[in-house]
PDB file of C-alpha atoms in Angstrom:
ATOM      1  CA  UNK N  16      23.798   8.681   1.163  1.00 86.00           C
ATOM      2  CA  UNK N  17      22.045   5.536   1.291  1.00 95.00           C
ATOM      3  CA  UNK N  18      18.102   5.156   1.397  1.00 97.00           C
ATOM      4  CA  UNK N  19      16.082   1.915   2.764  1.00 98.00           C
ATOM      5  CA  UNK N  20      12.563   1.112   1.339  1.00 98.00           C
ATOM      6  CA  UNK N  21      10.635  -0.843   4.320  1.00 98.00           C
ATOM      7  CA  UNK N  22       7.459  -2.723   5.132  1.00 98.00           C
ATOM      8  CA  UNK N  23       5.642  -2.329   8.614  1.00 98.00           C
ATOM      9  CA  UNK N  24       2.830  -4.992   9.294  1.00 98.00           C
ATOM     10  CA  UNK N  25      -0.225  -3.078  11.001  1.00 97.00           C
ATOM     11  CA  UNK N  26      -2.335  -4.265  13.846  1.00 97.00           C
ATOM     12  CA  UNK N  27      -5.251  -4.784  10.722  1.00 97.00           C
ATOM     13  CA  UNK N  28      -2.794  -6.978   9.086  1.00 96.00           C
ATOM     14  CA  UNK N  29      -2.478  -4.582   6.598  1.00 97.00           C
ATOM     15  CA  UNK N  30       0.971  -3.273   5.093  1.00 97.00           C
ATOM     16  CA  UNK N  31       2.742   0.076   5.284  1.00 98.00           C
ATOM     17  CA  UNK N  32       5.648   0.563   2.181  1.00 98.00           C
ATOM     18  CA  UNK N  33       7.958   3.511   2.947  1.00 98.00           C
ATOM     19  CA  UNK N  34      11.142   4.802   1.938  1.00 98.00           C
ATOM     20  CA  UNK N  35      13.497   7.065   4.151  1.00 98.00           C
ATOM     21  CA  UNK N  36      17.031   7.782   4.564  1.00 97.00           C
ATOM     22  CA  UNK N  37      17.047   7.415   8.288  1.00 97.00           C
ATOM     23  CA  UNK N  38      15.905   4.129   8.785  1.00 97.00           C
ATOM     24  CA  UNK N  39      15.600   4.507  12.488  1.00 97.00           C
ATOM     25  CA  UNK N  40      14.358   7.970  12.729  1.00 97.00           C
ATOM     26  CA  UNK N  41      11.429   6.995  10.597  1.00 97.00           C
ATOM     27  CA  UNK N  42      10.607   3.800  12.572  1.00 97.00           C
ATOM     28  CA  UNK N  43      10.724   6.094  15.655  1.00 97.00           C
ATOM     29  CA  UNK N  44       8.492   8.837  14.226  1.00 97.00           C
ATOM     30  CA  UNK N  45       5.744   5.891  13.365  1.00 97.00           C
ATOM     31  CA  UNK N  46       5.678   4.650  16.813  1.00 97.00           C
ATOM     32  CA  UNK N  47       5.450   7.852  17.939  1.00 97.00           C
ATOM     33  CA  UNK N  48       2.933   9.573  15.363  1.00 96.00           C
ATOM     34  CA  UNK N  49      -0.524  10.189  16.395  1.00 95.00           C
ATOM     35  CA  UNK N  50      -1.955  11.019  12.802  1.00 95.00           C
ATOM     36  CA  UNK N  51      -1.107   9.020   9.540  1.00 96.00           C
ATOM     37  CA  UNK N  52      -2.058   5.191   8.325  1.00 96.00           C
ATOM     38  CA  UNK N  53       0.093   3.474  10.693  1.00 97.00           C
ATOM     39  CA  UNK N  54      -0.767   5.996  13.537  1.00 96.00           C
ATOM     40  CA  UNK N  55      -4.552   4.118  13.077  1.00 96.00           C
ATOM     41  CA  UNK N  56      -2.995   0.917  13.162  1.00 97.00           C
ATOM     42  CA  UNK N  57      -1.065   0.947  15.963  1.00 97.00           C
ATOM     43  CA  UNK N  58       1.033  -1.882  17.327  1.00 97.00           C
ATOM     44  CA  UNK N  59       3.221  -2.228  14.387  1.00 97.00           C
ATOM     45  CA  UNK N  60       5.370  -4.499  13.602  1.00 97.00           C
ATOM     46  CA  UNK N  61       8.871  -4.048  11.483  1.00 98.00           C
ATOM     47  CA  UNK N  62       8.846  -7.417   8.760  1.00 97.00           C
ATOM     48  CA  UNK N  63      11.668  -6.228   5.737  1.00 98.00           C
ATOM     49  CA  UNK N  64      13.965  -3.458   4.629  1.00 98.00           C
ATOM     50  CA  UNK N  65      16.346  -3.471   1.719  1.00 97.00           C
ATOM     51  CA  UNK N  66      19.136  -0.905   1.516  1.00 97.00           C
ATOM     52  CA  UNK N  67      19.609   1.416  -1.849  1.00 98.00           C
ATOM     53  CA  UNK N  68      22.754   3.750  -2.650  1.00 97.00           C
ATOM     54  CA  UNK N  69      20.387   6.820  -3.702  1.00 94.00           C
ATOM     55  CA  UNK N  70      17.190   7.984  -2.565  1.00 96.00           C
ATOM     56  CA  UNK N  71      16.127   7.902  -6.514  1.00 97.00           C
ATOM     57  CA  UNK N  72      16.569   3.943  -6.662  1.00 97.00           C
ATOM     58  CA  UNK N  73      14.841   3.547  -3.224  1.00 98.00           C
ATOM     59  CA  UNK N  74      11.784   5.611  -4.284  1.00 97.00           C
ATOM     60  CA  UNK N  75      11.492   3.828  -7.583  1.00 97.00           C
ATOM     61  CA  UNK N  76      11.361   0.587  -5.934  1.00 97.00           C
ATOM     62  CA  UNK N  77       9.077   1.721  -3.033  1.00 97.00           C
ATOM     63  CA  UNK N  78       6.734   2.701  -6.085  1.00 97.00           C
ATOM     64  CA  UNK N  79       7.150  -1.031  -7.711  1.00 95.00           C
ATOM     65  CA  UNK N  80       6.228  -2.830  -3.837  1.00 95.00           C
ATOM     66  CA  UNK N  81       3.338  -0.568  -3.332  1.00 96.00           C
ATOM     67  CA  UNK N  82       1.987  -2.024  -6.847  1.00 93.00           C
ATOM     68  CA  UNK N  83       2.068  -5.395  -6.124  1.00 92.00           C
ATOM     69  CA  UNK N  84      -0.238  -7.237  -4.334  1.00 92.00           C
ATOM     70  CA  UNK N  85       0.066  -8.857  -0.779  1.00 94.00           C
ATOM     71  CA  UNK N  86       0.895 -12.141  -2.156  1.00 93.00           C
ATOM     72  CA  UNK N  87       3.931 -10.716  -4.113  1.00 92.00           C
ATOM     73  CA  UNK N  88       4.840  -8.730  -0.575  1.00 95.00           C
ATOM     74  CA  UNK N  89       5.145 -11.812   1.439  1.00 95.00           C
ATOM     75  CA  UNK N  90       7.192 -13.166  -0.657  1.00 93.00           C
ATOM     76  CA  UNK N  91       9.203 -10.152  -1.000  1.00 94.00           C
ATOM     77  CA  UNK N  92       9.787 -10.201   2.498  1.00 94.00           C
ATOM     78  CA  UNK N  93      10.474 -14.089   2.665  1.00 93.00           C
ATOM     79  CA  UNK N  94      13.663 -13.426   0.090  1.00 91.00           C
ATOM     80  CA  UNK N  95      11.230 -15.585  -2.279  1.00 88.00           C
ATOM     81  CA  UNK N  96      12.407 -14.428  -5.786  1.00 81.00           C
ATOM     82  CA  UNK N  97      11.482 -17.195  -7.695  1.00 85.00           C
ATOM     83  CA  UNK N  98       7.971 -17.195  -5.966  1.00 81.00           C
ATOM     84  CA  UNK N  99       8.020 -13.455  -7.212  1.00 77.00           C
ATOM     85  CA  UNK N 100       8.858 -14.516 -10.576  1.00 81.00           C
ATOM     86  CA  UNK N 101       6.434 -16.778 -11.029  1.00 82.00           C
ATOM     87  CA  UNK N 102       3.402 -14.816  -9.652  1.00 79.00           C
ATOM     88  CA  UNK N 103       4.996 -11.968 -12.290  1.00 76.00           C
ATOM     89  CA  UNK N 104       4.007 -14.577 -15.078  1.00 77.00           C
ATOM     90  CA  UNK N 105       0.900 -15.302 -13.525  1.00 68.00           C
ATOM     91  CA  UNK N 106      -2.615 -13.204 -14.428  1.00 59.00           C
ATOM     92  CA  UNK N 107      -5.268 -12.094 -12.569  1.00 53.00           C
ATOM     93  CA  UNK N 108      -9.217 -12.479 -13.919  1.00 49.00           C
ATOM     94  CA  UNK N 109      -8.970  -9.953 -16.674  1.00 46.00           C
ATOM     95  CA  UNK N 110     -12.050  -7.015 -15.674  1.00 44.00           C
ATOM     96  CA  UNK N 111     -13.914  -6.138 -18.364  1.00 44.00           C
ATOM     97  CA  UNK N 112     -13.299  -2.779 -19.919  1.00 37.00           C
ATOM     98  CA  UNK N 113     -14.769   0.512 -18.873  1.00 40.00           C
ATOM     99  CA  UNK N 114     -13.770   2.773 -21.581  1.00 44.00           C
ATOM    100  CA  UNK N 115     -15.857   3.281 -24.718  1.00 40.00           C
ATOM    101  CA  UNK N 116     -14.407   1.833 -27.915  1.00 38.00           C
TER     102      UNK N 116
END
């Protein structure tokens, strides 16, 4: 059964990753939701999905976009891979450390 991962851009400009295997269903239970992230951020507006075999490889990768920062999103979304790849070599400012040691 296949499995979609998806981004939703929220009235706050924010983004929504999700993963489902009913892509429709799911867009159709955000518009409709009255509790949840994008319920607060209603209109909504459908940007990317990408289509997986299994729901294992869809989750995995819905885990990898949610990790990556807005930048890396867009260009996600824009089919930009070597933009990707090059913001994957790039560093942020390094934060100094918190532990003790």
């Amino acid at each position: 059964m296949s499995s979609w991962v998806y981004i939703l851009r929220c009235s706050d400009e924010t983004y929504y990753t999700g993963v489902t295997s009913n892509l429709d269903q799911r867009l159709n239970q955000h518009f409709h939701s009255e509790t949840g992230y994008v319920a607060r951020r209603k209109p909504f507006q459908f940007v990317w999905s990408e289509e997986f075999a299994n729901i294992d490889d869809a989750i995995a990768f819905e885990k990898q976009v949610k990790g990556r920062s807005r930048v890396k999103k867009e260009a996600l979304m824009r089919g930009d891979w070597e933009g990707i790849q090059m913001l994957a070599r790039t560093k942020g400012p390094r934060r100094p450390s918190t532990g003790s040691g």
